[in-house]
mmCIF file of C-alpha atoms in Angstrom:
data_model
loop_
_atom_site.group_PDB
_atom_site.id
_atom_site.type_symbol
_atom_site.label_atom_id
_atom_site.label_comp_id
_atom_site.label_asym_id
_atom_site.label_seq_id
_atom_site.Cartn_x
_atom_site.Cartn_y
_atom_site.Cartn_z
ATOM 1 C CA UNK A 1 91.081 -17.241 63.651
ATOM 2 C CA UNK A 2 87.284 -17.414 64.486
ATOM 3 C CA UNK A 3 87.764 -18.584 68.139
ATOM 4 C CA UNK A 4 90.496 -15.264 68.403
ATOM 5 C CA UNK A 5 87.881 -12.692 67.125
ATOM 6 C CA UNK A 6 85.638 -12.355 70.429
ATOM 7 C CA UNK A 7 88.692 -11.787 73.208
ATOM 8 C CA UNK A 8 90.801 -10.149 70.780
ATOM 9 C CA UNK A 9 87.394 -7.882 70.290
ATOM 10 C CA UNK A 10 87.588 -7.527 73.954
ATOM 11 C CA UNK A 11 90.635 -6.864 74.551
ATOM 12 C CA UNK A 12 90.604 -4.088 72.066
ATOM 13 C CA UNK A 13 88.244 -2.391 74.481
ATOM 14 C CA UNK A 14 90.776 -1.605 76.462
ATOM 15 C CA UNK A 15 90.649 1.673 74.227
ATOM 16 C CA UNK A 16 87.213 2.753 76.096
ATOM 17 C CA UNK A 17 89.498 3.195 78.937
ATOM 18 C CA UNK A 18 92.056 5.219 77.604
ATOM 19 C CA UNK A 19 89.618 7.541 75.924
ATOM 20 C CA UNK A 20 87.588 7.655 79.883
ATOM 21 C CA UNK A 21 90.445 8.954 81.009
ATOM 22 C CA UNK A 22 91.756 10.998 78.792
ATOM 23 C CA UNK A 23 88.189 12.811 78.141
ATOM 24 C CA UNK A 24 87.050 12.532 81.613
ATOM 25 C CA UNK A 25 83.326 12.423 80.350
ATOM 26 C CA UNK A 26 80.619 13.228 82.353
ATOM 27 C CA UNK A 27 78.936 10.615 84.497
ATOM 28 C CA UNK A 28 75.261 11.691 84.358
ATOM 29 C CA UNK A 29 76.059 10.855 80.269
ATOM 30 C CA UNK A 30 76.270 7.212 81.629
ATOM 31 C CA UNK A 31 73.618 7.609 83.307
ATOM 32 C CA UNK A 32 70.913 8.934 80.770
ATOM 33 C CA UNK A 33 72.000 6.789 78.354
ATOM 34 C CA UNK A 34 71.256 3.971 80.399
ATOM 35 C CA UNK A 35 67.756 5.434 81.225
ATOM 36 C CA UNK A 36 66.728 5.962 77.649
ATOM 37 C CA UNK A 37 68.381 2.780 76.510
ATOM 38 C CA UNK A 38 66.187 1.007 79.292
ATOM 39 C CA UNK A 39 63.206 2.449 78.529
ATOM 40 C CA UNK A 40 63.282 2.697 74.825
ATOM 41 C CA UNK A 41 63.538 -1.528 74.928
ATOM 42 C CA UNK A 42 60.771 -1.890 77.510
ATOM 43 C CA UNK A 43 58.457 0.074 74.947
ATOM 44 C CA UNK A 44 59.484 -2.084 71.913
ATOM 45 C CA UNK A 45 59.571 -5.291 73.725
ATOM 46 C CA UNK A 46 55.995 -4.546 75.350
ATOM 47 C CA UNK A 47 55.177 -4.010 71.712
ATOM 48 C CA UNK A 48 56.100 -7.353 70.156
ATOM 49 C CA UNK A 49 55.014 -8.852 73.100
ATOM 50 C CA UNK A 50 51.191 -7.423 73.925
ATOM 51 C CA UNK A 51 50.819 -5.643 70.718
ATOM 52 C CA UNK A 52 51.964 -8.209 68.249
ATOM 53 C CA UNK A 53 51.221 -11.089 70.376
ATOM 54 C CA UNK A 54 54.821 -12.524 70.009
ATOM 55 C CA UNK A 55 54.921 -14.903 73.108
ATOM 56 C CA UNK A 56 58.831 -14.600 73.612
ATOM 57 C CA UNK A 57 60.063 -11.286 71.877
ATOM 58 C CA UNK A 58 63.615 -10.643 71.329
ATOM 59 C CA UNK A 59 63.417 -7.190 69.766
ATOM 60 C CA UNK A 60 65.591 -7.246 66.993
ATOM 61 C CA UNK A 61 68.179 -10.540 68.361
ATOM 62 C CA UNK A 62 67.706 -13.720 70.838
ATOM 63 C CA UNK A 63 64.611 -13.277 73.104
ATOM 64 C CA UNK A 64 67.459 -14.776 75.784
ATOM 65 C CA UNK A 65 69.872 -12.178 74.890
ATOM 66 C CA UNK A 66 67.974 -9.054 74.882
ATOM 67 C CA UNK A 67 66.439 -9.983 78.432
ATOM 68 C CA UNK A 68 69.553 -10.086 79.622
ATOM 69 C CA UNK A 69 71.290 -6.806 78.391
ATOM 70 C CA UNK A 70 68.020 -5.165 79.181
ATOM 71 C CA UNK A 71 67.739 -6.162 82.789
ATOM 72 C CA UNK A 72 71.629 -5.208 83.293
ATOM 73 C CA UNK A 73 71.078 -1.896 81.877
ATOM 74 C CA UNK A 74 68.314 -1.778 84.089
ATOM 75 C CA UNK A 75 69.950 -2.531 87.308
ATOM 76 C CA UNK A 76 73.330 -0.213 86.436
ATOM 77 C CA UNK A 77 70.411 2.304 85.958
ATOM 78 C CA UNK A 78 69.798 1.617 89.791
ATOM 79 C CA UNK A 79 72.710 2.127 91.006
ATOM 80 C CA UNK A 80 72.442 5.814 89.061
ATOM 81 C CA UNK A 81 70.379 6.867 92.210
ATOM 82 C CA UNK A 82 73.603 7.655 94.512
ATOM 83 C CA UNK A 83 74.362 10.362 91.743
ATOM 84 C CA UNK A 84 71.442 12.063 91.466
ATOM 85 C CA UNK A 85 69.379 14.367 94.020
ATOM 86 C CA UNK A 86 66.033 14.966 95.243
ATOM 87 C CA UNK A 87 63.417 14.189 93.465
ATOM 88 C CA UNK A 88 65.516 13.078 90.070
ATOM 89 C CA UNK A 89 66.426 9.858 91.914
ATOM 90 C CA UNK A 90 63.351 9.031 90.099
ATOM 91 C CA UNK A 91 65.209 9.127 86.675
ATOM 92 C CA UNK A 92 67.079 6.442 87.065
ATOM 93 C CA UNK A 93 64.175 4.250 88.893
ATOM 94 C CA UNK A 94 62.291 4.806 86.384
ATOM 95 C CA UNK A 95 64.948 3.163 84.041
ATOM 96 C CA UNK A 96 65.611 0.155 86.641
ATOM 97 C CA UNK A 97 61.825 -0.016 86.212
ATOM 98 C CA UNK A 98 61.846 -0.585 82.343
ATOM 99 C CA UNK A 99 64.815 -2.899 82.333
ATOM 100 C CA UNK A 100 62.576 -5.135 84.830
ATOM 101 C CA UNK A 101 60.041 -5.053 82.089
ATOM 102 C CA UNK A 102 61.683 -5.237 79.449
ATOM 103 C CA UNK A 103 62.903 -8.654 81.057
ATOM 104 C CA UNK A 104 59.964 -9.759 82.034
ATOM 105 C CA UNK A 105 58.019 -9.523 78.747
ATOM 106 C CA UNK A 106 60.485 -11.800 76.855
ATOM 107 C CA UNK A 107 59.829 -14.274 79.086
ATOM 108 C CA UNK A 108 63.825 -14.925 80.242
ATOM 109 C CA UNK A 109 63.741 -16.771 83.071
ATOM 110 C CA UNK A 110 67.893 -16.560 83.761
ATOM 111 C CA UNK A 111 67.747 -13.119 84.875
ATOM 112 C CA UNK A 112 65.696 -13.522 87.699
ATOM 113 C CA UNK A 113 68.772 -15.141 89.754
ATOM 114 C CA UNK A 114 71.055 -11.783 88.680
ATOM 115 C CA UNK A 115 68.079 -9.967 90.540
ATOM 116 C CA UNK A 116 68.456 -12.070 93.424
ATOM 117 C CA UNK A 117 72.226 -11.411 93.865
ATOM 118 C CA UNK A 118 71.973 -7.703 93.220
ATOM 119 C CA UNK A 119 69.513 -7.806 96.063
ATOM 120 C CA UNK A 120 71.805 -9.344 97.965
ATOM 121 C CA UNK A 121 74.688 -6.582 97.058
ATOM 122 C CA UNK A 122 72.255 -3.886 97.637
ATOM 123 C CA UNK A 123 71.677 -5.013 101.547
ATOM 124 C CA UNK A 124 75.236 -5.196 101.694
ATOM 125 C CA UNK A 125 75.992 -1.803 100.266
ATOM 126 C CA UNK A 126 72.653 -0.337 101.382
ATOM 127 C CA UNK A 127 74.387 2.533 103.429
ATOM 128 C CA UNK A 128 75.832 4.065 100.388
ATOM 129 C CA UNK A 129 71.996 5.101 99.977
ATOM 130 C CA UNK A 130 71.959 8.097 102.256
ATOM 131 C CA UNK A 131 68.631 9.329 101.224
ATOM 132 C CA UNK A 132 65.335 8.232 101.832
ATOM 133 C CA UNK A 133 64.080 8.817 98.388
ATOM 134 C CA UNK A 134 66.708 6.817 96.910
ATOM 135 C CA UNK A 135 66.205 3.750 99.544
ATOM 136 C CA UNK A 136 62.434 3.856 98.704
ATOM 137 C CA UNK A 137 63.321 3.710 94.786
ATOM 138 C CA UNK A 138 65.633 0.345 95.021
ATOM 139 C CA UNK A 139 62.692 -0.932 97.477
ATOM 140 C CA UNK A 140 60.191 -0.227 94.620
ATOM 141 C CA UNK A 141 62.264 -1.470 91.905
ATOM 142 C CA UNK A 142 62.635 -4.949 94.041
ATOM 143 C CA UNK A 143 59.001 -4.900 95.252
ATOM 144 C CA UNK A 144 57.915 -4.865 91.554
ATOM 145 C CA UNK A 145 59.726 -7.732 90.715
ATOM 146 C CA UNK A 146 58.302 -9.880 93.288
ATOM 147 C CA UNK A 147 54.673 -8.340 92.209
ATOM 148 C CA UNK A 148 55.417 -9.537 88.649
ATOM 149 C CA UNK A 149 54.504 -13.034 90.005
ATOM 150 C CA UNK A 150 51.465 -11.915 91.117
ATOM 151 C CA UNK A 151 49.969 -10.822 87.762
ATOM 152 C CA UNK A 152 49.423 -13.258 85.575
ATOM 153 C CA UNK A 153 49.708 -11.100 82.247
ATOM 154 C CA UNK A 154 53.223 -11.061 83.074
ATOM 155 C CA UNK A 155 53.794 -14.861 82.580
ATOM 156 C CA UNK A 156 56.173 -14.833 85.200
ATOM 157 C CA UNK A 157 54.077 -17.308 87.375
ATOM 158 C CA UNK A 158 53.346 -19.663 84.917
ATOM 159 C CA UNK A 159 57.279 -19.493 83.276
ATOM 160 C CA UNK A 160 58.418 -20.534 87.219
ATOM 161 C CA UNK A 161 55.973 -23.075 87.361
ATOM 162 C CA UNK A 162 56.609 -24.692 84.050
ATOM 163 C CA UNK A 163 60.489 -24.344 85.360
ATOM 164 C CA UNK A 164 59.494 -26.473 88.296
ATOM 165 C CA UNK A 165 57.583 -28.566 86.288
ATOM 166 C CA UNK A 166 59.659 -29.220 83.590
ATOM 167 C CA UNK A 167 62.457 -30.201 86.139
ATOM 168 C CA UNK A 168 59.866 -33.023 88.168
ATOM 169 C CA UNK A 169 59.140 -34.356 84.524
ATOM 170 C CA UNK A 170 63.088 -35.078 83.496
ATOM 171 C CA UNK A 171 63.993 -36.614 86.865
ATOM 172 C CA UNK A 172 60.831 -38.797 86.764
ATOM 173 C CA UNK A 173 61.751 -40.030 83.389
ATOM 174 C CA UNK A 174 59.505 -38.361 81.691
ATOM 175 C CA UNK A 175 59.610 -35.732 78.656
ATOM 176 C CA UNK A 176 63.018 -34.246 78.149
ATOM 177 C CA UNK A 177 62.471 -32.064 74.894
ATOM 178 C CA UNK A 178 61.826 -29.130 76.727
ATOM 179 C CA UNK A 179 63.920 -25.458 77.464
ATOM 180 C CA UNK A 180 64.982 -27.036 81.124
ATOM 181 C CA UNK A 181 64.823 -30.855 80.073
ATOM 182 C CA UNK A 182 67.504 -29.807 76.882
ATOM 183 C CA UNK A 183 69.474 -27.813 78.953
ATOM 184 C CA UNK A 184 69.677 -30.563 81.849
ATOM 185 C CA UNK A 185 70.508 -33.183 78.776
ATOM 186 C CA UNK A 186 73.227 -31.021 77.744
ATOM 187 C CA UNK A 187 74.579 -30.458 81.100
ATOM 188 C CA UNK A 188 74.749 -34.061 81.462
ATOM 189 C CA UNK A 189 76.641 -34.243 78.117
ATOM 190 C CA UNK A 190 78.955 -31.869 79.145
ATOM 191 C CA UNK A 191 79.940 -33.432 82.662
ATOM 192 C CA UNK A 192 80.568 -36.539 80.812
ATOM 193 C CA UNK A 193 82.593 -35.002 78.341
ATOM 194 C CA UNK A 194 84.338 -32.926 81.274
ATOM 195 C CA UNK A 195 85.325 -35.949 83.381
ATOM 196 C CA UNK A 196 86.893 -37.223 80.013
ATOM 197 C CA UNK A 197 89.417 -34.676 79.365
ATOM 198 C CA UNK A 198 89.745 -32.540 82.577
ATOM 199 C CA UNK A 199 92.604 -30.495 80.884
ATOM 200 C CA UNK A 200 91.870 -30.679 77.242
ATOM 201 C CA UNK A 201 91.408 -27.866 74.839
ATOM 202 C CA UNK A 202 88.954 -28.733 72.253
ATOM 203 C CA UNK A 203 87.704 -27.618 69.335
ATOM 204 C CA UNK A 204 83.749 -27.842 67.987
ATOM 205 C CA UNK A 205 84.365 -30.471 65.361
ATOM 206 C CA UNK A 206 85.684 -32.883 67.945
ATOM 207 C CA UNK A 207 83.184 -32.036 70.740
ATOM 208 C CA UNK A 208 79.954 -32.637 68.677
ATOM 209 C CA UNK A 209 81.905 -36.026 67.207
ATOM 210 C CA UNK A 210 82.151 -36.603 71.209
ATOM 211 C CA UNK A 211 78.035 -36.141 71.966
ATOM 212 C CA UNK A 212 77.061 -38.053 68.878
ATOM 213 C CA UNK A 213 79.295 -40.947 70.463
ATOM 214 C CA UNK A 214 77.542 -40.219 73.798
ATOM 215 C CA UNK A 215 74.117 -40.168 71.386
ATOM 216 C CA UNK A 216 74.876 -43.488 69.948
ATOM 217 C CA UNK A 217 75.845 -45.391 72.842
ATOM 218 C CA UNK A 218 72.398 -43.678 74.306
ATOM 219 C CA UNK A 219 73.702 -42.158 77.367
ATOM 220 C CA UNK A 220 72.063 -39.084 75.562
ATOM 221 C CA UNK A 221 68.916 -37.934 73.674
ATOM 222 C CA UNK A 222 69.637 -37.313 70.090
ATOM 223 C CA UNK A 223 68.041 -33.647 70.373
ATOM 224 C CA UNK A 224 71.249 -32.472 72.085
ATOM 225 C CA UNK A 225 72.901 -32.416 68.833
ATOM 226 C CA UNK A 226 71.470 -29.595 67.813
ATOM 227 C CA UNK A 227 72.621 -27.142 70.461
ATOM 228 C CA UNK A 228 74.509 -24.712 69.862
ATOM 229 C CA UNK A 229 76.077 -24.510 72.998
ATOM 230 C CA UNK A 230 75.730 -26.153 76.528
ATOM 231 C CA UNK A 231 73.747 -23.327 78.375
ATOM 232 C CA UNK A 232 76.322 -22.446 80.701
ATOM 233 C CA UNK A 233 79.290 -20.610 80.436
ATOM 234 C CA UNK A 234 81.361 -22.138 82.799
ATOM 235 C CA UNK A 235 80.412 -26.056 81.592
ATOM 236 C CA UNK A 236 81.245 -24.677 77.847
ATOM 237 C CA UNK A 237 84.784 -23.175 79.005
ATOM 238 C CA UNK A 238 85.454 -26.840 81.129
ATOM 239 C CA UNK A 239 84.427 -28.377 77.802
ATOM 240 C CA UNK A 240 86.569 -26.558 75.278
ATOM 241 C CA UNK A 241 89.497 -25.235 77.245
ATOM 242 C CA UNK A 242 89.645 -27.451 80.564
ATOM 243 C CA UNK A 243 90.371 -26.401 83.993
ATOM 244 C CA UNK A 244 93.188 -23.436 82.454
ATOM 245 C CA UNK A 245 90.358 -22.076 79.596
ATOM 246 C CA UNK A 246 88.141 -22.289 83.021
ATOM 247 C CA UNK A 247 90.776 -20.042 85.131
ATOM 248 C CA UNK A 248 91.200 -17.660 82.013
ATOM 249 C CA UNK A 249 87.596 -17.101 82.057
ATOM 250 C CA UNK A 250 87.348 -16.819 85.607
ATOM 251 C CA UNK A 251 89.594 -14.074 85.450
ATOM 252 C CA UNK A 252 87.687 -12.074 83.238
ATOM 253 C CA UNK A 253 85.265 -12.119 85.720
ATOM 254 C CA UNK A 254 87.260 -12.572 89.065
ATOM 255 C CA UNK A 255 89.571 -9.217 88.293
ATOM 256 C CA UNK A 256 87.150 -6.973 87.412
ATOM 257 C CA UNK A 257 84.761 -7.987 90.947
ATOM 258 C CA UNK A 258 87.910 -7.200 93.083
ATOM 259 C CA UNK A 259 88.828 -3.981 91.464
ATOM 260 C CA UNK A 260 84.700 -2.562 92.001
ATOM 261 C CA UNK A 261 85.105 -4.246 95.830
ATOM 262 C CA UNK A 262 88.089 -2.604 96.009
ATOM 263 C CA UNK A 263 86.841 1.225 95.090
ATOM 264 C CA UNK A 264 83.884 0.314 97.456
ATOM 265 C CA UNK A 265 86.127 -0.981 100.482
ATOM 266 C CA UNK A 266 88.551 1.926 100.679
ATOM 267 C CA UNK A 267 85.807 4.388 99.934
ATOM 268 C CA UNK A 268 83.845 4.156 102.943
ATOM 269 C CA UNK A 269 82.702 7.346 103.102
ATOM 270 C CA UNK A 270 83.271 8.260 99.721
ATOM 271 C CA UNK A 271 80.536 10.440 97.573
ATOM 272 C CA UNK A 272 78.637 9.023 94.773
ATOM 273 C CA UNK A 273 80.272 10.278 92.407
ATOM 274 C CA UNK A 274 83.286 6.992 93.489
ATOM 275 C CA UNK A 275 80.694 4.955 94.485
ATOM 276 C CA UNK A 276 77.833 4.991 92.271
ATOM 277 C CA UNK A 277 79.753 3.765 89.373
ATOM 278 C CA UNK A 278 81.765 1.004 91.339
ATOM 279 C CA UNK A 279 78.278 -0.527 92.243
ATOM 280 C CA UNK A 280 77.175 -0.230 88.847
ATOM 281 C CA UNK A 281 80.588 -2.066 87.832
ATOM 282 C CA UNK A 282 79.762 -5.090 90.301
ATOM 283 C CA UNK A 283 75.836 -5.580 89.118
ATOM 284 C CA UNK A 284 77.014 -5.616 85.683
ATOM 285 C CA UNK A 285 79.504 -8.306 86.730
ATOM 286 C CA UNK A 286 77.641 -9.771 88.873
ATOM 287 C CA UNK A 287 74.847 -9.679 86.387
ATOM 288 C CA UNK A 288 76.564 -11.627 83.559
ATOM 289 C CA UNK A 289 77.934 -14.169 85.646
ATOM 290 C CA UNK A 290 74.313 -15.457 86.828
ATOM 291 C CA UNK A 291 73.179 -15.183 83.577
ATOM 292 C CA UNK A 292 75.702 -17.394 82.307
ATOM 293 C CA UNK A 293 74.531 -20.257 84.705
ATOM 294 C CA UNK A 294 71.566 -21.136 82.449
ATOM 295 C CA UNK A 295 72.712 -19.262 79.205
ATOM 296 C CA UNK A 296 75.707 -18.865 77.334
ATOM 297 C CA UNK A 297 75.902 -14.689 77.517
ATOM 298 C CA UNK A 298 79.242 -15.103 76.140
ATOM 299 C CA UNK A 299 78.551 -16.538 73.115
ATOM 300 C CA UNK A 300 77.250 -13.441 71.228
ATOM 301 C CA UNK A 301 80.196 -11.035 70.058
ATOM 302 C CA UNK A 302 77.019 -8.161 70.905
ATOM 303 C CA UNK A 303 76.875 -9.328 74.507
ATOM 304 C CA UNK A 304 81.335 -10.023 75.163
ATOM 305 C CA UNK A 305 81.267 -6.102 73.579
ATOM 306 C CA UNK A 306 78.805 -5.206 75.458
ATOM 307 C CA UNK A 307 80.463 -6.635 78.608
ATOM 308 C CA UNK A 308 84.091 -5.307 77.993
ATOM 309 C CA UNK A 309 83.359 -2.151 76.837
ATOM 310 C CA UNK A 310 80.908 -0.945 80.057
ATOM 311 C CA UNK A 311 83.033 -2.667 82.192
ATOM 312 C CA UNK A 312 86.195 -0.204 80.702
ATOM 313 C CA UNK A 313 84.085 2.525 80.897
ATOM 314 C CA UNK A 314 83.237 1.995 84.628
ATOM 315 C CA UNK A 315 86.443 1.309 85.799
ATOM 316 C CA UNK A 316 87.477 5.376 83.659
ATOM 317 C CA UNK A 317 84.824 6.786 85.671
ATOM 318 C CA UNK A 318 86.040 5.076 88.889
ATOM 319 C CA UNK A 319 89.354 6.009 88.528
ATOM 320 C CA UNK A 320 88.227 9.959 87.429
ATOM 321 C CA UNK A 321 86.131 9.691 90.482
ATOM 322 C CA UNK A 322 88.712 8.881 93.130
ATOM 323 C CA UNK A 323 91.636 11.324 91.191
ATOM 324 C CA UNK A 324 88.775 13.765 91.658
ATOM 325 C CA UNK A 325 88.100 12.882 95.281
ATOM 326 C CA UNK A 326 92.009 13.179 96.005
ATOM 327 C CA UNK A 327 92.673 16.623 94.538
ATOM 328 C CA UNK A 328 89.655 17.891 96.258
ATOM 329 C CA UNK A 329 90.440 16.423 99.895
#
């Protein structure tokens, strides 16, 4: 019954849907809320982190997790700038702004490949930003990321180079026990373990009996027993489901990409009030799925809720948005 709790969870937010469109909220609510949300977790992680000298703050869960959800709301925030005009663009740049910080100052390292992607999406979908004041604003919000590196109160530097570091020491041999060495260890684990049983649906008890064999025969380092996970979603779904839990989970990400490509494709020359959202729909998937390449984002019922119910709600407002569009053309 455990294992059924999280997707039947998610499935249950189909609801969020229903109530989108049958409410037909506003989508500046969306949007403010993700501005205040942003911004009101920069403040408390800056806190912890420069005010209570906490070297990897979490706020009030995982230091991992919160990064994460913070630099996702921060980057939906961003896409909040096709809805708004003039000189409020700034609203929701100024909540892109504080999800980059908030990520930043717990030191999460995973995010900063999500950032590269939705950099990438952004040059692809760059002409939905008609307005000068909204192209500068994504250009700000990216150019501050790269000048995070630059200031070494950030930590950014010095977390990428002990990344690269960390990486030269496992391959030479050398000290494993650290965040990349245990997550390379485990990776190795799990591509053993994979190449196994290539179609096998596990469960947890058998899996960790499976590593401590790996352990004992020392093809592994005994500290990988004490994962939790394997620090990547798609290694943990080849691990405990196979190749059909893998296409399952796939789809959960798969479906929901084509359906925001799909608003964005046939709505050309659509206004923001179609587009906006749809963008917002693909960082957020977009978003989760780089984070899971270092990080199990899944594993948290907080962060699958958090997942399925914004992606229901931005696939309402879509939807509201086009039936809106119709009736008016």
């Amino acid at each position: 019954m455990r294992s059924l709790e999280k997707p039947f969870r998610m499935l249950s937010c189909v609801t969020v849907l229903m109530a989108v469109l049958a409410v037909r909220p506003s989508r500046k609510a969306l949007w403010y809320g993700l501005i205040v949300g942003t911004v009101s977790g920069a403040v408390f992680i800056c806190y912890q982190r420069w005010g209570l000298g906490i070297e990897r703050p979490g706020g009030l869960i995982n230091s991992i997790t919160f990064g994460d959800l913070e630099l996702c709301m921060g980057m939906m925030s961003l896409a909040g700038v096709l809805d708004f005009k003039g000189r409020n663009v700034l609203w929701p740049a100024l909540g892109a702004v504080a999800g980059l910080v908030g990520s930043v100052a717990t030191g999460t390292r995973g995010g900063w490949i999500a950032v590269l992607f939705a950099a990438l999406l952004f040059l692809r979908y760059g002409h939905f930003l008609r307005t000068r004041v909204a192209r500068a604003s994504a250009l700000l919000v990216f150019s501050l990321l790269v000048g995070t590196y630059f200031v070494d109160q950030t930590g950014a530097r010095e977390r990428f180079n002990q990344g690269i570091s960390d990486v030269k020491t496992y391959f030479d041999g050398g000290q494993a026990f650290t965040n990349v060495g245990v997550r390379l260890e485990l990776w190795k684990g799990a591509v053993m373990l994979i190449e196994q049983h290539p179609f096998r649906i596990a469960g947890t008890r058998q899996v960790e009996a499976e590593m401590k064999q790996l352990v004992d025969a020392g093809h592994l380092q005994p500290f990988v027993l004490n994962a939790e996970h394997f620090h990547n979603d798609i290694l943990q779904q080849l691990v405990f489901g196979g190749i059909p839990g893998l296409l399952v989970w796939l789809a959960t990400m798969i479906a929901p990409l084509l359906f925001f490509l799909r608003i964005l494709r046939t709505h050309e020359s659509a206004s923001p009030s179609v587009v906006a959202p749809a963008l917002a729909g693909l960082l957020l998937v977009i978003g989760y799925f780089s984070f899971g390449l270092t990080e199990v984002i899944f594993w948290s019922v907080m962060s699958c809720m958090f997942y399925a119910q914004t992606l229901f709600l931005l696939m309402g407002l879509c939807l509201n948005a086009r039936d809106e569009a119709e009736v008016a053309a």
